[in-house]
Amino acid sequence: MAMDTPKAKEAAWNANYGVVGSGDRRLAFSRQLSLVSSNANAATPRLARSDSSISMPPQLGLGAPPPKPKKLLYLGSRPMRRLALLLALNVAYSATELAIGLFTGRVGLVSDAFHLTFGCGLLTFSLFAMSASRTKPDNLYTYGYKRLEVLAAFTNALFLLFLCFSLAVEALHAFMQDESEHKHYLIVSAVTNLLVNLLGVWFFRSYARVNIVYRNAEDMNYHSVCLHVLADSIRSAGLILASWFLSLGVENAEVLCLGIVSVAVFMLVLPLFKATGNILLQIAPGNVPPSAFLKCCRQITACEDVCEVRQGRFWELVPGHAVGSLSIRVKNGADDESVLEYVHGLYQDLGIQDLSIQADDL
């Protein structure tokens, strides 16, 4: 019973973390699972309570074991093995194209080889993100590495948007300079590139759609890889079609085909760009309407033990994992546990999986 007094709590805190000011009465609450209990409800989740919102990670050299070395590359899943095979084919093809372009003096082949090399770099980043996202959270990245897959998807989408702009500029240049004949020698290169990319489309064919409901971070990354190879396939098909139209005597065929390809790739990539950008900007969870958050705030304020809801932030860490933090003011002598149970229940019904609450006394 003596440990329940404020002085005993302060002495225990000072012994572990040092002396803190007596005027700091903030309490931080987070929903955690506690399996250590002496009663029959030992396996039921309960609220954990601490005297500060600061989490102190264990320091190396003070009895904590050193961290285990992490695996930088893991190719255990089928999508990762398929992407590794696709990367190997693209690297071999781009190296061959670069060598032929330098040997024959074809600037178009060299330019296309550099374009493929840059695309291979982005696909390599996607492969690295697939592997590194399996790493468990640590003291530095406390949320884990799942957002690497979102970042890889955003990078792929950004590259494809620049590709649309480049194709539009190339079409405008061909229209102004009337240099349609210089693309004829690229027909073999376009056909080979199309075959390689169609293999990648077949590997990730389940993600060959424009609008996809992303249930996890892997969905975003796989979708971005599929759109990457699909956009390259459309680009190669456009060059082949333009060459065929030119052989039939159609004027401005290259301008027309490149313009259509630019618009098609833009329409394919824009939804992915918006989805990944919204998550990186920590927008509110898209599956929860804003009116639902306002309703929860009004319900919390209506509690007799709550004076004010001061601040609330909610966002998606990755697709399917919503995070939130809330700051409330409670009355002196109020039952904090019942208030926290009620608040956590409200937001849990909305799908907020990880909610931290800071309660200040009035």
CSV table of C-alpha atoms in Angstrom, one decimal:
chain,number,residue,atom,x,y,z
A,1,MET,CA,0.0,0.0,0.0
A,2,ALA,CA,2.9,2.3,0.6
A,3,MET,CA,3.9,2.2,-3.0
A,4,ASP,CA,0.6,3.8,-4.0
A,5,THR,CA,1.4,7.1,-2.5
A,6,PRO,CA,2.7,10.0,-4.8
A,7,LYS,CA,6.0,10.3,-2.9
A,8,ALA,CA,6.7,6.6,-3.3
A,9,LYS,CA,6.0,6.8,-7.1
A,10,GLU,CA,8.2,9.8,-7.4
A,11,ALA,CA,11.0,8.1,-5.5
A,12,ALA,CA,10.8,5.0,-7.7
A,13,TRP,CA,10.8,7.1,-10.8
A,14,ASN,CA,13.8,9.2,-9.6
A,15,ALA,CA,15.7,6.0,-8.8
A,16,ASN,CA,15.3,4.7,-12.3
A,17,TYR,CA,15.4,7.8,-14.5
A,18,GLY,CA,16.7,10.7,-12.4
A,19,VAL,CA,15.0,13.6,-10.6
A,20,VAL,CA,12.0,15.3,-12.4
A,21,GLY,CA,10.2,18.4,-11.5
A,22,SER,CA,7.4,18.1,-9.1
A,23,GLY,CA,5.2,20.3,-11.2
A,24,ASP,CA,5.0,17.8,-14.1
A,25,ARG,CA,1.8,15.9,-13.5
A,26,ARG,CA,1.2,14.7,-17.0
A,27,LEU,CA,0.3,11.1,-17.5
A,28,ALA,CA,0.7,9.1,-20.7
A,29,PHE,CA,-1.4,6.1,-21.5
A,30,SER,CA,-1.0,3.6,-24.3
A,31,ARG,CA,-2.9,0.4,-25.2
A,32,GLN,CA,-0.6,-2.6,-24.5
A,33,LEU,CA,-1.0,-6.3,-23.9
A,34,SER,CA,-0.2,-7.4,-20.4
A,35,LEU,CA,0.0,-11.1,-19.7
A,36,VAL,CA,1.3,-11.0,-16.2
A,37,SER,CA,-1.4,-11.0,-13.6
A,38,SER,CA,-2.5,-13.0,-10.5
A,39,ASN,CA,-6.2,-13.2,-11.4
A,40,ALA,CA,-8.1,-15.3,-13.8
A,41,ASN,CA,-8.1,-12.5,-16.5
A,42,ALA,CA,-4.4,-12.7,-17.0
A,43,ALA,CA,-4.6,-13.0,-20.8
A,44,THR,CA,-7.0,-10.0,-21.4
A,45,PRO,CA,-5.5,-6.8,-22.8
A,46,ARG,CA,-5.3,-3.9,-20.3
A,47,LEU,CA,-4.2,-0.3,-20.3
A,48,ALA,CA,-0.6,0.4,-19.2
A,49,ARG,CA,0.1,3.6,-17.4
A,50,SER,CA,3.3,5.5,-16.8
A,51,ASP,CA,4.4,8.8,-15.4
A,52,SER,CA,5.9,10.2,-18.6
A,53,SER,CA,5.3,10.0,-22.3
A,54,ILE,CA,9.0,9.4,-23.0
A,55,SER,CA,10.1,5.8,-23.7
A,56,MET,CA,13.6,5.1,-22.5
A,57,PRO,CA,15.2,2.4,-24.8
A,58,PRO,CA,17.8,0.1,-23.2
A,59,GLN,CA,21.4,1.4,-23.7
A,60,LEU,CA,24.2,-0.8,-25.0
A,61,GLY,CA,27.0,-1.4,-22.5
A,62,LEU,CA,24.7,-1.4,-19.5
A,63,GLY,CA,23.8,-5.1,-19.4
A,64,ALA,CA,21.8,-5.2,-22.7
A,65,PRO,CA,23.0,-7.7,-25.3
A,66,PRO,CA,24.4,-6.3,-28.5
A,67,PRO,CA,21.9,-6.3,-31.5
A,68,LYS,CA,22.2,-9.2,-33.9
A,69,PRO,CA,23.4,-8.5,-37.4
A,70,LYS,CA,20.6,-7.9,-39.8
A,71,LYS,CA,20.2,-9.6,-43.2
A,72,LEU,CA,20.3,-6.9,-45.9
A,73,LEU,CA,18.8,-9.1,-48.6
A,74,TYR,CA,16.2,-11.8,-48.3
A,75,LEU,CA,14.9,-13.6,-51.3
A,76,GLY,CA,12.6,-16.1,-49.7
A,77,SER,CA,9.3,-15.0,-51.3
A,78,ARG,CA,8.1,-15.7,-54.8
A,79,PRO,CA,7.6,-12.0,-55.8
A,80,MET,CA,11.1,-11.2,-54.7
A,81,ARG,CA,12.7,-14.1,-56.7
A,82,ARG,CA,10.7,-13.0,-59.7
A,83,LEU,CA,11.8,-9.4,-59.4
A,84,ALA,CA,15.4,-10.5,-59.0
A,85,LEU,CA,15.1,-12.5,-62.3
A,86,LEU,CA,13.5,-9.6,-64.0
A,87,LEU,CA,16.3,-7.3,-62.8
A,88,ALA,CA,18.9,-9.7,-64.1
A,89,LEU,CA,17.3,-9.8,-67.6
A,90,ASN,CA,17.0,-6.0,-67.7
A,91,VAL,CA,20.6,-5.5,-66.6
A,92,ALA,CA,21.9,-8.0,-69.2
A,93,TYR,CA,19.7,-6.4,-71.9
A,94,SER,CA,20.7,-2.8,-71.1
A,95,ALA,CA,24.4,-3.7,-71.0
A,96,THR,CA,24.2,-5.3,-74.4
A,97,GLU,CA,22.3,-2.4,-75.8
A,98,LEU,CA,24.8,0.1,-74.4
A,99,ALA,CA,27.7,-1.9,-75.9
A,100,ILE,CA,26.1,-2.1,-79.3
A,101,GLY,CA,25.2,1.6,-79.3
A,102,LEU,CA,28.8,2.6,-78.4
A,103,PHE,CA,30.2,0.2,-81.0
A,104,THR,CA,27.9,1.4,-83.8
A,105,GLY,CA,27.7,5.0,-82.8
A,106,ARG,CA,23.9,4.9,-82.4
A,107,VAL,CA,23.0,7.7,-79.9
A,108,GLY,CA,19.4,6.4,-79.6
A,109,LEU,CA,20.6,3.0,-78.4
A,110,VAL,CA,22.9,4.6,-75.8
A,111,SER,CA,20.1,6.9,-74.6
A,112,ASP,CA,17.7,4.0,-74.3
A,113,ALA,CA,20.3,1.9,-72.5
A,114,PHE,CA,20.8,4.7,-69.9
A,115,HIS,CA,17.0,4.9,-69.5
A,116,LEU,CA,16.8,1.2,-68.8
A,117,THR,CA,19.7,1.4,-66.4
A,118,PHE,CA,18.0,4.1,-64.3
A,119,GLY,CA,14.8,2.0,-64.3
A,120,CYS,CA,16.9,-1.0,-63.1
A,121,GLY,CA,18.1,1.1,-60.2
A,122,LEU,CA,14.6,1.9,-59.1
A,123,LEU,CA,13.5,-1.8,-59.4
A,124,THR,CA,16.6,-2.7,-57.2
A,125,PHE,CA,15.4,-0.2,-54.6
A,126,SER,CA,12.0,-1.9,-54.7
A,127,LEU,CA,13.7,-5.3,-54.2
A,128,PHE,CA,15.7,-3.9,-51.3
A,129,ALA,CA,12.5,-2.5,-49.7
A,130,MET,CA,10.8,-5.9,-50.0
A,131,SER,CA,13.7,-7.5,-48.1
A,132,ALA,CA,14.4,-4.8,-45.5
A,133,SER,CA,10.7,-4.4,-44.6
A,134,ARG,CA,10.9,-7.8,-43.0
A,135,THR,CA,13.3,-6.5,-40.4
A,136,LYS,CA,11.9,-6.2,-36.9
A,137,PRO,CA,11.5,-2.8,-35.2
A,138,ASP,CA,14.6,-1.6,-33.2
A,139,ASN,CA,15.6,1.3,-31.0
A,140,LEU,CA,16.2,3.5,-34.0
A,141,TYR,CA,13.2,2.6,-36.2
A,142,THR,CA,10.6,1.9,-33.5
A,143,TYR,CA,7.8,1.5,-36.0
A,144,GLY,CA,9.9,-0.9,-38.1
A,145,TYR,CA,10.8,-0.7,-41.8
A,146,LYS,CA,7.5,-1.2,-43.5
A,147,ARG,CA,7.3,2.3,-44.8
A,148,LEU,CA,10.3,1.5,-47.1
A,149,GLU,CA,7.9,-0.3,-49.4
A,150,VAL,CA,5.7,2.8,-49.5
A,151,LEU,CA,8.7,5.0,-50.3
A,152,ALA,CA,9.8,2.6,-53.0
A,153,ALA,CA,6.3,2.7,-54.6
A,154,PHE,CA,6.3,6.5,-54.4
A,155,THR,CA,9.8,6.7,-56.1
A,156,ASN,CA,8.6,4.4,-58.9
A,157,ALA,CA,5.5,6.5,-59.4
A,158,LEU,CA,7.6,9.7,-59.5
A,159,PHE,CA,9.9,8.2,-62.1
A,160,LEU,CA,7.0,7.2,-64.3
A,161,LEU,CA,5.5,10.7,-64.1
A,162,PHE,CA,8.9,12.1,-65.3
A,163,LEU,CA,8.7,9.5,-68.1
A,164,CYS,CA,5.4,10.9,-69.2
A,165,PHE,CA,6.9,14.3,-69.3
A,166,SER,CA,9.9,13.1,-71.3
A,167,LEU,CA,7.7,11.3,-73.8
A,168,ALA,CA,5.6,14.4,-74.3
A,169,VAL,CA,8.7,16.5,-74.9
A,170,GLU,CA,10.0,13.9,-77.3
A,171,ALA,CA,6.7,14.0,-79.2
A,172,LEU,CA,6.8,17.8,-79.4
A,173,HIS,CA,10.4,17.7,-80.6
A,174,ALA,CA,9.5,15.2,-83.3
A,175,PHE,CA,6.6,17.4,-84.4
A,176,MET,CA,8.7,20.6,-84.6
A,177,GLN,CA,11.8,19.1,-86.2
A,178,ASP,CA,10.1,16.5,-88.4
A,179,GLU,CA,12.7,13.8,-87.6
A,180,SER,CA,10.6,10.8,-87.8
A,181,GLU,CA,13.1,8.6,-89.7
A,182,HIS,CA,15.7,8.5,-86.9
A,183,LYS,CA,13.6,6.0,-84.9
A,184,HIS,CA,13.6,3.2,-87.5
A,185,TYR,CA,16.7,1.5,-86.2
A,186,LEU,CA,15.2,1.1,-82.8
A,187,ILE,CA,12.6,-1.3,-83.8
A,188,VAL,CA,14.6,-4.4,-82.8
A,189,SER,CA,15.5,-2.8,-79.5
A,190,ALA,CA,11.8,-1.9,-78.9
A,191,VAL,CA,10.7,-5.5,-79.6
A,192,THR,CA,13.3,-7.0,-77.3
A,193,ASN,CA,12.5,-4.6,-74.5
A,194,LEU,CA,8.8,-5.3,-75.0
A,195,LEU,CA,9.3,-9.1,-74.6
A,196,VAL,CA,11.4,-8.6,-71.4
A,197,ASN,CA,8.8,-6.3,-69.8
A,198,LEU,CA,5.9,-8.5,-70.8
A,199,LEU,CA,7.5,-11.2,-68.7
A,200,GLY,CA,7.5,-8.8,-65.8
A,201,VAL,CA,3.9,-8.0,-66.4
A,202,TRP,CA,3.1,-11.7,-66.3
A,203,PHE,CA,5.0,-12.0,-63.0
A,204,PHE,CA,2.9,-9.3,-61.3
A,205,ARG,CA,-0.2,-9.8,-63.4
A,206,SER,CA,-2.5,-9.8,-60.3
A,207,TYR,CA,-1.5,-6.1,-59.7
A,208,ALA,CA,-2.1,-5.0,-63.3
A,209,ARG,CA,-5.0,-2.7,-62.4
A,210,VAL,CA,-5.3,1.0,-62.1
A,211,ASN,CA,-7.2,1.2,-58.8
A,212,ILE,CA,-6.3,-1.3,-56.1
A,213,VAL,CA,-7.4,-1.4,-52.5
A,214,TYR,CA,-4.1,-1.5,-50.7
A,215,ARG,CA,-4.4,-3.7,-47.6
A,216,ASN,CA,-0.7,-3.6,-46.7
A,217,ALA,CA,2.6,-2.0,-47.7
A,218,GLU,CA,3.5,-5.0,-49.9
A,219,ASP,CA,0.5,-4.3,-52.2
A,220,MET,CA,1.8,-0.8,-52.9
A,221,ASN,CA,5.3,-1.9,-53.8
A,222,TYR,CA,4.1,-4.8,-56.0
A,223,HIS,CA,1.7,-2.5,-57.8
A,224,SER,CA,4.5,0.0,-58.4
A,225,VAL,CA,6.7,-2.7,-59.9
A,226,CYS,CA,3.9,-3.9,-62.1
A,227,LEU,CA,3.1,-0.4,-63.3
A,228,HIS,CA,6.8,0.2,-64.0
A,229,VAL,CA,7.2,-2.7,-66.3
A,230,LEU,CA,3.7,-2.1,-67.8
A,231,ALA,CA,4.6,1.5,-68.6
A,232,ASP,CA,7.9,0.4,-70.3
A,233,SER,CA,5.9,-2.1,-72.3
A,234,ILE,CA,3.4,0.5,-73.5
A,235,ARG,CA,6.4,2.8,-74.4
A,236,SER,CA,8.0,0.0,-76.5
A,237,ALA,CA,4.7,-0.9,-78.1
A,238,GLY,CA,4.2,2.8,-79.0
A,239,LEU,CA,7.6,3.0,-80.7
A,240,ILE,CA,6.8,-0.2,-82.6
A,241,LEU,CA,3.4,1.1,-83.7
A,242,ALA,CA,4.9,4.4,-84.7
A,243,SER,CA,7.5,2.7,-86.9
A,244,TRP,CA,4.8,0.6,-88.5
A,245,PHE,CA,2.7,3.7,-89.2
A,246,LEU,CA,5.7,5.4,-90.7
A,247,SER,CA,6.3,2.5,-93.1
A,248,LEU,CA,2.7,2.9,-94.2
A,249,GLY,CA,3.3,6.6,-95.0
A,250,VAL,CA,1.2,8.0,-92.1
A,251,GLU,CA,2.4,11.5,-91.3
A,252,ASN,CA,3.2,12.5,-87.7
A,253,ALA,CA,2.8,8.9,-86.6
A,254,GLU,CA,5.5,9.2,-84.0
A,255,VAL,CA,3.9,12.3,-82.5
A,256,LEU,CA,0.5,10.6,-82.2
A,257,CYS,CA,1.9,7.4,-80.7
A,258,LEU,CA,4.2,9.1,-78.2
A,259,GLY,CA,1.4,11.4,-77.1
A,260,ILE,CA,-1.0,8.5,-76.6
A,261,VAL,CA,1.6,6.6,-74.6
A,262,SER,CA,2.3,9.7,-72.4
A,263,VAL,CA,-1.3,10.1,-71.5
A,264,ALA,CA,-1.9,6.4,-70.9
A,265,VAL,CA,1.1,6.1,-68.5
A,266,PHE,CA,0.0,9.2,-66.7
A,267,MET,CA,-3.5,7.9,-66.1
A,268,LEU,CA,-2.1,4.6,-64.9
A,269,VAL,CA,0.4,6.1,-62.4
A,270,LEU,CA,-1.5,9.0,-61.0
A,271,PRO,CA,-3.7,7.0,-58.5
A,272,LEU,CA,-0.6,5.3,-57.1
A,273,PHE,CA,1.2,8.6,-56.8
A,274,LYS,CA,-1.6,10.1,-54.8
A,275,ALA,CA,-2.0,7.1,-52.5
A,276,THR,CA,1.7,6.8,-51.6
A,277,GLY,CA,2.0,10.6,-51.3
A,278,ASN,CA,-0.9,10.8,-48.9
A,279,ILE,CA,0.6,8.1,-46.6
A,280,LEU,CA,4.0,9.8,-46.6
A,281,LEU,CA,2.3,13.1,-45.8
A,282,GLN,CA,0.5,11.3,-42.9
A,283,ILE,CA,-3.0,12.1,-44.1
A,284,ALA,CA,-5.9,10.9,-42.0
A,285,PRO,CA,-6.9,7.2,-42.6
A,286,GLY,CA,-8.9,7.1,-45.8
A,287,ASN,CA,-11.2,4.4,-44.6
A,288,VAL,CA,-12.5,6.6,-41.7
A,289,PRO,CA,-14.7,9.6,-42.6
A,290,PRO,CA,-13.8,12.9,-41.0
A,291,SER,CA,-17.3,13.0,-39.4
A,292,ALA,CA,-16.5,9.9,-37.5
A,293,PHE,CA,-13.5,11.6,-35.8
A,294,LEU,CA,-15.7,14.6,-34.9
A,295,LYS,CA,-18.4,12.4,-33.5
A,296,CYS,CA,-15.8,10.6,-31.2
A,297,CYS,CA,-14.5,14.0,-30.1
A,298,ARG,CA,-18.0,15.1,-29.1
A,299,GLN,CA,-18.6,11.9,-27.3
A,300,ILE,CA,-15.4,12.2,-25.3
A,301,THR,CA,-16.2,15.8,-24.4
A,302,ALA,CA,-19.6,14.8,-23.2
A,303,CYS,CA,-18.1,12.6,-20.5
A,304,GLU,CA,-18.5,14.1,-17.0
A,305,ASP,CA,-14.9,13.4,-16.1
A,306,VAL,CA,-13.4,15.0,-19.2
A,307,CYS,CA,-13.0,18.8,-19.4
A,308,GLU,CA,-11.5,19.2,-22.9
A,309,VAL,CA,-10.1,17.3,-25.9
A,310,ARG,CA,-7.0,19.4,-26.6
A,311,GLN,CA,-5.4,17.7,-29.6
A,312,GLY,CA,-5.9,14.7,-31.8
A,313,ARG,CA,-3.7,13.3,-34.6
A,314,PHE,CA,-4.5,10.3,-36.7
A,315,TRP,CA,-2.6,8.9,-39.7
A,316,GLU,CA,-1.8,5.7,-41.6
A,317,LEU,CA,1.7,4.4,-40.9
A,318,VAL,CA,1.3,2.0,-43.8
A,319,PRO,CA,-1.9,0.7,-45.5
A,320,GLY,CA,-3.9,-1.3,-43.0
A,321,HIS,CA,-2.1,0.2,-39.9
A,322,ALA,CA,-3.7,3.3,-38.5
A,323,VAL,CA,-2.0,5.3,-35.7
A,324,GLY,CA,-3.3,8.0,-33.4
A,325,SER,CA,-2.4,10.3,-30.5
A,326,LEU,CA,-4.8,12.2,-28.3
A,327,SER,CA,-4.4,14.7,-25.5
A,328,ILE,CA,-7.3,15.3,-23.1
A,329,ARG,CA,-7.8,17.1,-19.8
A,330,VAL,CA,-9.6,15.3,-17.0
A,331,LYS,CA,-11.0,16.6,-13.8
A,332,ASN,CA,-9.2,16.2,-10.5
A,333,GLY,CA,-10.2,13.0,-8.7
A,334,ALA,CA,-11.7,11.5,-11.9
A,335,ASP,CA,-11.4,7.8,-12.6
A,336,ASP,CA,-8.7,7.8,-15.2
A,337,GLU,CA,-8.9,4.1,-16.0
A,338,SER,CA,-12.6,4.2,-16.9
A,339,VAL,CA,-12.1,7.3,-19.1
A,340,LEU,CA,-9.2,5.7,-21.0
A,341,GLU,CA,-11.1,2.4,-21.5
A,342,TYR,CA,-14.0,4.4,-22.9
A,343,VAL,CA,-11.8,6.5,-25.2
A,344,HIS,CA,-9.8,3.5,-26.5
A,345,GLY,CA,-13.0,1.6,-27.2
A,346,LEU,CA,-14.4,4.5,-29.3
A,347,TYR,CA,-11.3,4.7,-31.6
A,348,GLN,CA,-10.8,1.0,-31.7
A,349,ASP,CA,-14.2,0.7,-33.3
A,350,LEU,CA,-13.0,3.1,-36.0
A,351,GLY,CA,-10.0,0.9,-36.8
A,352,ILE,CA,-7.3,2.8,-35.0
A,353,GLN,CA,-4.9,0.1,-34.0
A,354,ASP,CA,-2.2,2.0,-32.1
A,355,LEU,CA,-3.5,4.8,-29.9
A,356,SER,CA,-1.6,6.8,-27.3
A,357,ILE,CA,-3.4,9.2,-24.9
A,358,GLN,CA,-1.9,11.9,-22.8
A,359,ALA,CA,-4.1,12.9,-19.9
A,360,ASP,CA,-3.5,16.2,-18.0
A,361,ASP,CA,-5.1,17.0,-14.7
A,362,LEU,CA,-7.2,20.2,-14.6
